[in-house]
Tab-separated table of C-alpha atoms and ligand atoms in Angstrom:
chain	number	residue	atom	x	y	z
A	1	UNK	CA	-46.550	262.181	61.744
A	2	UNK	CA	-46.309	261.364	58.057
A	3	UNK	CA	-43.209	262.533	56.227
A	4	UNK	CA	-44.430	264.162	53.074
A	5	UNK	CA	-41.740	264.356	50.424
A	6	UNK	CA	-41.068	267.942	49.387
A	7	UNK	CA	-42.808	268.905	46.202
A	8	UNK	CA	-45.570	266.334	46.512
A	9	UNK	CA	-49.045	267.777	46.289
A	10	UNK	CA	-50.666	267.831	49.761
A	11	UNK	CA	-53.987	266.510	48.562
A	12	UNK	CA	-52.509	263.359	47.022
A	13	UNK	CA	-53.936	260.140	48.477
A	14	UNK	CA	-51.851	258.816	51.391
A	15	UNK	CA	-49.606	255.908	50.364
A	16	UNK	CA	-51.134	252.539	51.127
A	17	UNK	CA	-49.760	250.924	54.250
A	18	UNK	CA	-47.987	247.641	53.625
A	19	UNK	CA	-50.238	244.781	54.680
A	20	UNK	CA	-49.140	242.980	57.837
A	21	UNK	CA	-47.999	239.556	56.857
A	22	UNK	CA	-49.021	237.091	59.546
A	23	UNK	CA	-46.908	233.976	59.531
A	24	UNK	CA	-49.200	231.232	60.781
A	25	UNK	CA	-46.227	228.993	61.510
A	26	UNK	CA	-44.419	231.459	63.798
A	27	UNK	CA	-44.412	230.137	67.374
A	28	UNK	CA	-45.994	233.252	68.902
A	29	UNK	CA	-49.026	232.872	66.664
A	30	UNK	CA	-49.431	229.203	67.379
A	31	UNK	CA	-48.940	229.673	71.099
A	32	UNK	CA	-52.505	229.726	72.229
A	33	UNK	CA	-54.151	226.495	71.333
A	34	UNK	CA	-57.443	226.154	73.245
A	35	UNK	CA	-57.668	222.389	72.813
A	36	UNK	CA	-54.115	221.841	74.000
A	37	UNK	CA	-54.749	224.201	76.932
A	38	UNK	CA	-57.833	222.208	77.972
A	39	UNK	CA	-55.920	218.930	77.804
A	40	UNK	CA	-52.961	220.377	79.743
A	41	UNK	CA	-55.312	221.737	82.420
A	42	UNK	CA	-56.850	218.280	82.735
A	43	UNK	CA	-53.367	216.834	83.411
A	44	UNK	CA	-52.667	219.593	85.974
A	45	UNK	CA	-55.903	218.901	87.829
A	46	UNK	CA	-55.410	215.140	88.031
A	47	UNK	CA	-55.249	214.172	91.713
A	48	UNK	CA	-51.822	212.825	92.628
A	49	UNK	CA	-51.881	209.379	94.222
A	50	UNK	CA	-49.375	209.348	97.121
A	51	UNK	CA	-47.223	206.207	97.332
A	52	UNK	CA	-48.524	203.707	99.897
A	53	UNK	CA	-46.529	202.994	103.053
A	54	UNK	CA	-46.166	199.388	101.910
A	55	UNK	CA	-44.592	200.314	98.582
A	56	UNK	CA	-42.254	202.739	100.408
A	57	UNK	CA	-41.024	199.898	102.650
A	58	UNK	CA	-40.629	197.521	99.706
A	59	UNK	CA	-38.533	200.158	97.920
A	60	UNK	CA	-36.354	200.758	100.969
A	61	UNK	CA	-35.722	197.087	101.753
A	62	UNK	CA	-35.381	196.000	98.122
A	63	UNK	CA	-32.811	198.670	97.313
A	64	UNK	CA	-31.040	197.990	100.628
A	65	UNK	CA	-30.540	194.369	99.510
A	66	UNK	CA	-29.146	195.471	96.128
A	67	UNK	CA	-26.874	198.035	97.796
A	68	UNK	CA	-25.541	195.421	100.245
A	69	UNK	CA	-24.744	193.058	97.354
A	70	UNK	CA	-23.005	195.823	95.395
A	71	UNK	CA	-20.863	196.964	98.356
A	72	UNK	CA	-20.102	193.702	100.158
A	73	UNK	CA	-16.654	193.326	98.601
A	74	UNK	CA	-15.776	196.990	99.291
A	75	UNK	CA	-16.773	197.200	102.969
A	76	UNK	CA	-16.782	193.555	104.108
A	77	UNK	CA	-17.500	193.294	107.835
A	78	UNK	CA	-18.112	197.056	108.099
A	79	UNK	CA	-21.057	196.959	105.682
A	80	UNK	CA	-23.540	196.853	108.572
A	81	UNK	CA	-22.065	200.045	110.074
A	82	UNK	CA	-22.149	201.765	106.657
A	83	UNK	CA	-25.848	200.899	106.271
A	84	UNK	CA	-26.657	202.269	109.749
A	85	UNK	CA	-24.686	205.474	109.028
A	86	UNK	CA	-26.509	205.972	105.713
A	87	UNK	CA	-29.891	205.295	107.330
A	88	UNK	CA	-29.162	207.903	110.021
A	89	UNK	CA	-28.089	210.407	107.341
A	90	UNK	CA	-31.158	209.900	105.148
A	91	UNK	CA	-33.514	209.889	108.150
A	92	UNK	CA	-32.263	213.428	108.883
A	93	UNK	CA	-33.211	214.601	105.361
A	94	UNK	CA	-36.488	212.671	105.609
A	95	UNK	CA	-37.554	214.241	108.928
A	96	UNK	CA	-36.551	217.703	107.683
A	97	UNK	CA	-38.767	217.291	104.625
A	98	UNK	CA	-41.599	216.042	106.794
A	99	UNK	CA	-41.226	219.036	109.100
A	100	UNK	CA	-41.583	221.435	106.146
A	101	UNK	CA	-44.565	219.637	104.594
A	102	UNK	CA	-42.891	217.927	101.628
A	103	UNK	CA	-45.016	215.202	100.030
A	104	UNK	CA	-44.349	211.781	98.459
A	105	UNK	CA	-41.462	211.151	100.858
A	106	UNK	CA	-39.271	208.193	100.132
A	107	UNK	CA	-35.988	206.744	101.323
A	108	UNK	CA	-34.013	204.286	99.233
A	109	UNK	CA	-30.530	202.935	98.605
A	110	UNK	CA	-28.631	203.327	95.327
A	111	UNK	CA	-26.433	200.318	94.494
A	112	UNK	CA	-22.699	201.268	94.220
A	113	UNK	CA	-23.425	204.855	95.402
A	114	UNK	CA	-25.153	205.146	98.747
A	115	UNK	CA	-28.655	206.202	99.674
A	116	UNK	CA	-31.080	209.053	99.122
A	117	UNK	CA	-34.258	210.575	100.505
A	118	UNK	CA	-36.689	212.190	98.107
A	119	UNK	CA	-39.774	214.345	98.495
A	120	UNK	CA	-41.622	217.086	96.688
A	121	UNK	CA	-42.680	220.545	97.745
A	122	UNK	CA	-43.784	223.063	95.148
A	123	UNK	CA	-41.688	226.243	95.387
A	124	UNK	CA	-40.056	225.327	98.714
A	125	UNK	CA	-38.281	228.449	100.077
A	126	UNK	CA	-34.477	228.387	99.795
A	127	UNK	CA	-33.959	228.378	103.589
A	128	UNK	CA	-36.119	225.246	103.950
A	129	UNK	CA	-34.208	223.489	101.162
A	130	UNK	CA	-30.931	224.447	102.867
A	131	UNK	CA	-32.030	223.117	106.281
A	132	UNK	CA	-33.205	219.847	104.705
A	133	UNK	CA	-29.745	219.488	103.112
A	134	UNK	CA	-27.908	220.202	106.394
A	135	UNK	CA	-30.076	217.759	108.368
A	136	UNK	CA	-28.484	214.843	106.478
A	137	UNK	CA	-24.810	215.130	107.468
A	138	UNK	CA	-24.924	217.286	110.632
A	139	UNK	CA	-26.614	214.859	113.101
A	140	UNK	CA	-24.047	212.137	112.340
A	141	UNK	CA	-21.123	214.548	112.698
A	142	UNK	CA	-22.444	215.949	115.994
A	143	UNK	CA	-23.026	212.411	117.321
A	144	UNK	CA	-19.514	211.345	116.307
A	145	UNK	CA	-17.951	214.417	117.958
A	146	UNK	CA	-19.898	213.857	121.216
A	147	UNK	CA	-19.001	210.150	121.373
A	148	UNK	CA	-15.330	210.887	120.665
A	149	UNK	CA	-15.146	213.629	123.278
A	150	UNK	CA	-17.130	211.814	125.988
A	151	UNK	CA	-15.520	208.375	125.652
A	152	UNK	CA	-12.019	209.342	124.529
A	153	UNK	CA	-12.425	207.023	121.525
A	154	UNK	CA	-9.503	205.998	119.337
A	155	UNK	CA	-9.221	203.598	116.427
A	156	UNK	CA	-8.061	200.706	118.626
A	157	UNK	CA	-11.559	199.281	119.058
A	158	UNK	CA	-14.584	198.613	116.887
A	159	UNK	CA	-16.640	201.482	118.378
A	160	UNK	CA	-13.922	203.984	117.467
A	161	UNK	CA	-13.738	202.598	113.936
A	162	UNK	CA	-17.530	202.815	113.605
A	163	UNK	CA	-17.423	206.447	114.743
A	164	UNK	CA	-14.683	207.128	112.164
A	165	UNK	CA	-16.963	205.791	109.405
A	166	UNK	CA	-19.823	207.882	110.801
A	167	UNK	CA	-17.828	211.094	110.569
A	168	UNK	CA	-16.077	210.331	107.257
A	169	UNK	CA	-19.229	209.417	105.311
A	170	UNK	CA	-21.068	212.507	106.580
A	171	UNK	CA	-18.073	214.818	106.078
A	172	UNK	CA	-17.705	213.547	102.500
A	173	UNK	CA	-21.283	214.675	101.909
A	174	UNK	CA	-20.355	218.174	103.085
A	175	UNK	CA	-17.758	218.623	100.297
A	176	UNK	CA	-18.680	221.630	98.146
A	177	UNK	CA	-19.441	219.417	95.153
A	178	UNK	CA	-22.896	219.016	93.587
A	179	UNK	CA	-24.773	216.677	93.867
A	180	UNK	CA	-23.411	216.120	97.393
A	181	UNK	CA	-25.255	217.954	100.186
A	182	UNK	CA	-22.496	220.574	100.582
A	183	UNK	CA	-22.481	221.478	96.877
A	184	UNK	CA	-26.266	221.643	96.708
A	185	UNK	CA	-26.312	223.846	99.795
A	186	UNK	CA	-23.930	226.370	98.176
A	187	UNK	CA	-26.058	226.240	95.017
A	188	UNK	CA	-29.270	226.965	96.963
A	189	UNK	CA	-27.681	229.747	99.041
A	190	UNK	CA	-25.668	231.603	96.410
A	191	UNK	CA	-26.631	230.633	92.849
A	192	UNK	CA	-30.203	231.898	92.604
A	193	UNK	CA	-30.553	233.799	89.293
A	194	UNK	CA	-26.828	233.315	88.562
A	195	UNK	CA	-26.712	230.710	85.796
A	196	UNK	CA	-22.969	231.070	85.174
A	197	UNK	CA	-22.040	230.683	88.831
A	198	UNK	CA	-24.276	227.598	89.087
A	199	UNK	CA	-22.772	226.042	85.955
A	200	UNK	CA	-19.278	226.912	87.218
A	201	UNK	CA	-20.015	225.085	90.491
A	202	UNK	CA	-21.284	222.091	88.530
A	203	UNK	CA	-18.289	221.954	86.169
A	204	UNK	CA	-15.926	222.329	89.164
A	205	UNK	CA	-17.673	219.354	90.800
A	206	UNK	CA	-17.431	217.335	87.553
A	207	UNK	CA	-13.676	218.002	87.314
A	208	UNK	CA	-13.114	217.189	91.014
A	209	UNK	CA	-15.152	213.966	90.909
A	210	UNK	CA	-13.558	212.984	87.571
A	211	UNK	CA	-10.106	213.440	89.140
A	212	UNK	CA	-11.174	211.367	92.151
A	213	UNK	CA	-12.527	208.691	89.782
A	214	UNK	CA	-9.236	208.672	87.869
A	215	UNK	CA	-7.070	208.178	90.945
A	216	UNK	CA	-9.364	205.881	92.919
A	217	UNK	CA	-10.592	203.814	89.943
A	218	UNK	CA	-14.100	204.107	91.413
A	219	UNK	CA	-16.183	203.805	88.240
A	220	UNK	CA	-19.503	205.029	89.767
A	221	UNK	CA	-17.854	208.447	90.055
A	222	UNK	CA	-17.430	208.507	86.253
A	223	UNK	CA	-21.203	208.154	85.931
A	224	UNK	CA	-21.665	211.077	88.300
A	225	UNK	CA	-19.162	213.167	86.312
A	226	UNK	CA	-20.994	212.433	83.045
A	227	UNK	CA	-24.354	213.230	84.639
A	228	UNK	CA	-23.059	216.593	85.901
A	229	UNK	CA	-21.765	217.576	82.467
A	230	UNK	CA	-24.967	216.438	80.745
A	231	UNK	CA	-27.218	218.399	83.108
A	232	UNK	CA	-25.153	221.623	83.070
A	233	UNK	CA	-27.355	223.211	80.376
A	234	UNK	CA	-30.498	222.366	82.366
A	235	UNK	CA	-28.969	224.094	85.404
A	236	UNK	CA	-28.129	227.166	83.314
A	237	UNK	CA	-31.716	227.252	82.056
A	238	UNK	CA	-33.049	227.196	85.607
A	239	UNK	CA	-30.859	230.189	86.496
A	240	UNK	CA	-31.971	232.124	83.418
A	241	UNK	CA	-35.644	231.450	84.201
A	242	UNK	CA	-35.079	232.672	87.760
A	243	UNK	CA	-33.526	235.853	86.403
A	244	UNK	CA	-36.428	236.503	84.004
A	245	UNK	CA	-39.421	235.235	85.998
A	246	UNK	CA	-38.152	235.447	89.607
A	247	UNK	CA	-39.465	237.957	92.152
A	248	UNK	CA	-42.958	237.403	90.712
A	249	UNK	CA	-43.323	240.093	88.017
A	250	UNK	CA	-46.677	238.581	87.001
A	251	UNK	CA	-48.040	238.933	90.580
A	252	UNK	CA	-49.079	235.304	90.833
A	253	UNK	CA	-50.265	233.679	94.072
A	254	UNK	CA	-47.663	231.562	95.899
A	255	UNK	CA	-49.680	228.358	95.733
A	256	UNK	CA	-50.189	226.739	92.335
A	257	UNK	CA	-53.713	225.713	93.399
A	258	UNK	CA	-54.670	229.393	93.861
A	259	UNK	CA	-53.874	230.429	90.268
A	260	UNK	CA	-56.699	232.116	88.372
A	261	UNK	CA	-57.652	230.989	84.869
A	262	UNK	CA	-55.899	234.055	83.453
A	263	UNK	CA	-52.668	233.186	85.271
A	264	UNK	CA	-52.890	229.618	84.009
A	265	UNK	CA	-53.315	230.890	80.454
A	266	UNK	CA	-50.251	233.134	80.847
A	267	UNK	CA	-48.150	230.269	82.178
A	268	UNK	CA	-49.408	228.056	79.355
A	269	UNK	CA	-48.304	230.578	76.696
A	270	UNK	CA	-44.821	230.809	78.224
A	271	UNK	CA	-44.605	227.015	78.574
A	272	UNK	CA	-45.450	226.575	74.877
A	273	UNK	CA	-42.974	229.269	73.808
A	274	UNK	CA	-40.191	227.740	75.899
A	275	UNK	CA	-40.931	224.173	74.743
A	276	UNK	CA	-41.537	224.576	70.993
A	277	UNK	CA	-40.869	220.905	70.334
A	278	UNK	CA	-42.825	219.439	73.226
A	279	UNK	CA	-46.434	220.372	72.475
A	280	UNK	CA	-47.865	217.549	74.580
A	281	UNK	CA	-50.001	217.969	77.731
A	282	UNK	CA	-47.774	215.529	79.646
A	283	UNK	CA	-44.762	217.822	78.993
A	284	UNK	CA	-46.515	221.182	79.198
A	285	UNK	CA	-48.169	220.533	82.573
A	286	UNK	CA	-44.834	220.069	84.446
A	287	UNK	CA	-43.354	222.967	82.416
A	288	UNK	CA	-46.166	225.212	83.705
A	289	UNK	CA	-45.544	224.057	87.272
A	290	UNK	CA	-41.826	224.736	86.872
A	291	UNK	CA	-42.444	228.233	85.485
A	292	UNK	CA	-44.737	229.042	88.385
A	293	UNK	CA	-42.072	227.752	90.771
A	294	UNK	CA	-39.441	230.043	89.195
A	295	UNK	CA	-41.911	232.948	89.214
A	296	UNK	CA	-42.638	232.854	92.944
A	297	UNK	CA	-39.046	231.960	93.875
A	298	UNK	CA	-36.598	234.425	95.367
A	299	UNK	CA	-33.049	234.174	96.721
A	300	UNK	CA	-32.579	233.578	100.459
A	301	UNK	CA	-32.116	236.719	102.564
A	302	UNK	CA	-28.447	237.630	103.044
A	303	UNK	CA	-28.394	237.092	106.807
A	304	UNK	CA	-30.152	233.721	106.405
A	305	UNK	CA	-27.543	232.645	103.844
A	306	UNK	CA	-24.752	233.862	106.167
A	307	UNK	CA	-26.107	231.946	109.201
A	308	UNK	CA	-26.595	228.730	107.201
A	309	UNK	CA	-23.104	229.089	105.715
A	310	UNK	CA	-21.691	229.382	109.245
A	311	UNK	CA	-23.558	226.212	110.300
A	312	UNK	CA	-22.106	224.443	107.238
A	313	UNK	CA	-18.556	225.589	108.081
A	314	UNK	CA	-19.055	224.534	111.720
A	315	UNK	CA	-20.001	221.053	110.434
A	316	UNK	CA	-16.743	220.863	108.473
A	317	UNK	CA	-14.731	222.097	111.480
A	318	UNK	CA	-16.400	219.514	113.761
A	319	UNK	CA	-15.567	216.749	111.252
A	320	UNK	CA	-11.893	217.761	111.113
A	321	UNK	CA	-11.715	218.010	114.931
A	322	UNK	CA	-13.332	214.565	115.380
A	323	UNK	CA	-11.034	212.797	112.895
A	324	UNK	CA	-7.970	214.505	114.388
A	325	UNK	CA	-9.015	213.601	117.955
A	326	UNK	CA	-9.681	209.967	116.977
A	327	UNK	CA	-6.170	209.726	115.497
A	328	UNK	CA	-4.508	211.430	118.504
A	329	UNK	CA	-6.388	209.167	120.956
A	330	UNK	CA	-5.245	206.146	118.923
A	331	UNK	CA	-1.577	207.079	119.340
A	332	UNK	CA	-2.154	207.736	123.050
A	333	UNK	CA	-3.905	204.346	123.563
A	334	UNK	CA	-1.120	202.554	121.675
A	335	UNK	CA	1.517	204.037	123.967
A	336	UNK	CA	-0.498	202.863	127.000
A	337	UNK	CA	-0.952	199.384	125.487
A	338	UNK	CA	2.853	199.014	125.161
A	339	UNK	CA	3.271	200.073	128.770
A	340	UNK	CA	0.843	197.442	130.033
A	341	UNK	CA	2.816	194.740	128.214
A	342	UNK	CA	6.039	195.885	129.914
A	343	UNK	CA	4.997	196.441	133.557
A	344	UNK	CA	8.577	196.859	134.799
A	345	UNK	CA	9.328	199.607	132.289
A	346	UNK	CA	6.108	201.343	133.274
A	347	UNK	CA	6.992	201.055	136.946
A	348	UNK	CA	10.490	202.517	136.489
A	349	UNK	CA	9.061	205.341	134.380
A	350	UNK	CA	6.481	206.071	137.062
A	351	UNK	CA	9.271	206.112	139.708
A	352	UNK	CA	11.440	208.491	137.709
A	353	UNK	CA	8.431	210.717	137.115
A	354	UNK	CA	7.732	210.771	140.839
A	355	UNK	CA	11.299	211.888	141.708
B	401	LIG	ZN1	-27.417	213.817	102.154
């Protein structure tokens, strides 16, 4: 309703509405660019060439050689065992990803750090991501616990020492520090749509790894600390996008391939708005994929998160039990070794025990 000032004649011409000033440079008016949309769609529809099996093997063996060179002085004779332990660990992640239909799978070593398995699955559910993470460290820990229990292993022989490495390397990966498996698991299970919690977890990991780097003089850990601090804003952004776009308010299909033209146009507008500086098809296409991923994502169900957390804690408990048992068996074996060198003392002790 128009407010007519008192005293004004009712038949006076209505005041002219102010003209809407359209700022052509404002991002919301520039957002839809047909040509850019066409080019971005062309990038999205490009078929992805999977890496050949040969190149995957070359990567694995080439990086294994570099890793061995970088770690020879640290591990010496035990380098072979470390490589086997890492291969077992990464094979677990690899098989998990294969089970859940991840693509472009690859396993490789990282000089000075360790090894990794990589693969891609668009909008993989949280529970699948969590199981893939657990499948790295858990098989090694279970194997170490079984060997220790069945064979009464201690650290007096090479098998016992190998088993100790097996459990320590895998238990280290269960520490609640991103980017280790344990930290990433907690992130996947509890940080969906919680940017501050996720950043807190990341900063905690940076401080912990920085402290470890300081006391152990292990310089690769400084790199990891820097990387965590540099990527904290990206992690916060992911959490914010989950909060805004998660639970699928735009009712999009789960698979990116099933998106209608209208849905693609909506994603394109958001991608342009969120990347005002990167108006290039090569940047906008992955931004659209990421937005769709956040849109159809949801947190894991509570009971699923609780069960997976219990499995994680059981892995830690099994690691502690195995290390403790290895150490106790070592002391026990040492006592026996002394006895066998002094048969008379052993005999008299056996006699007094028999009395
Ligand atoms: Zn791992």
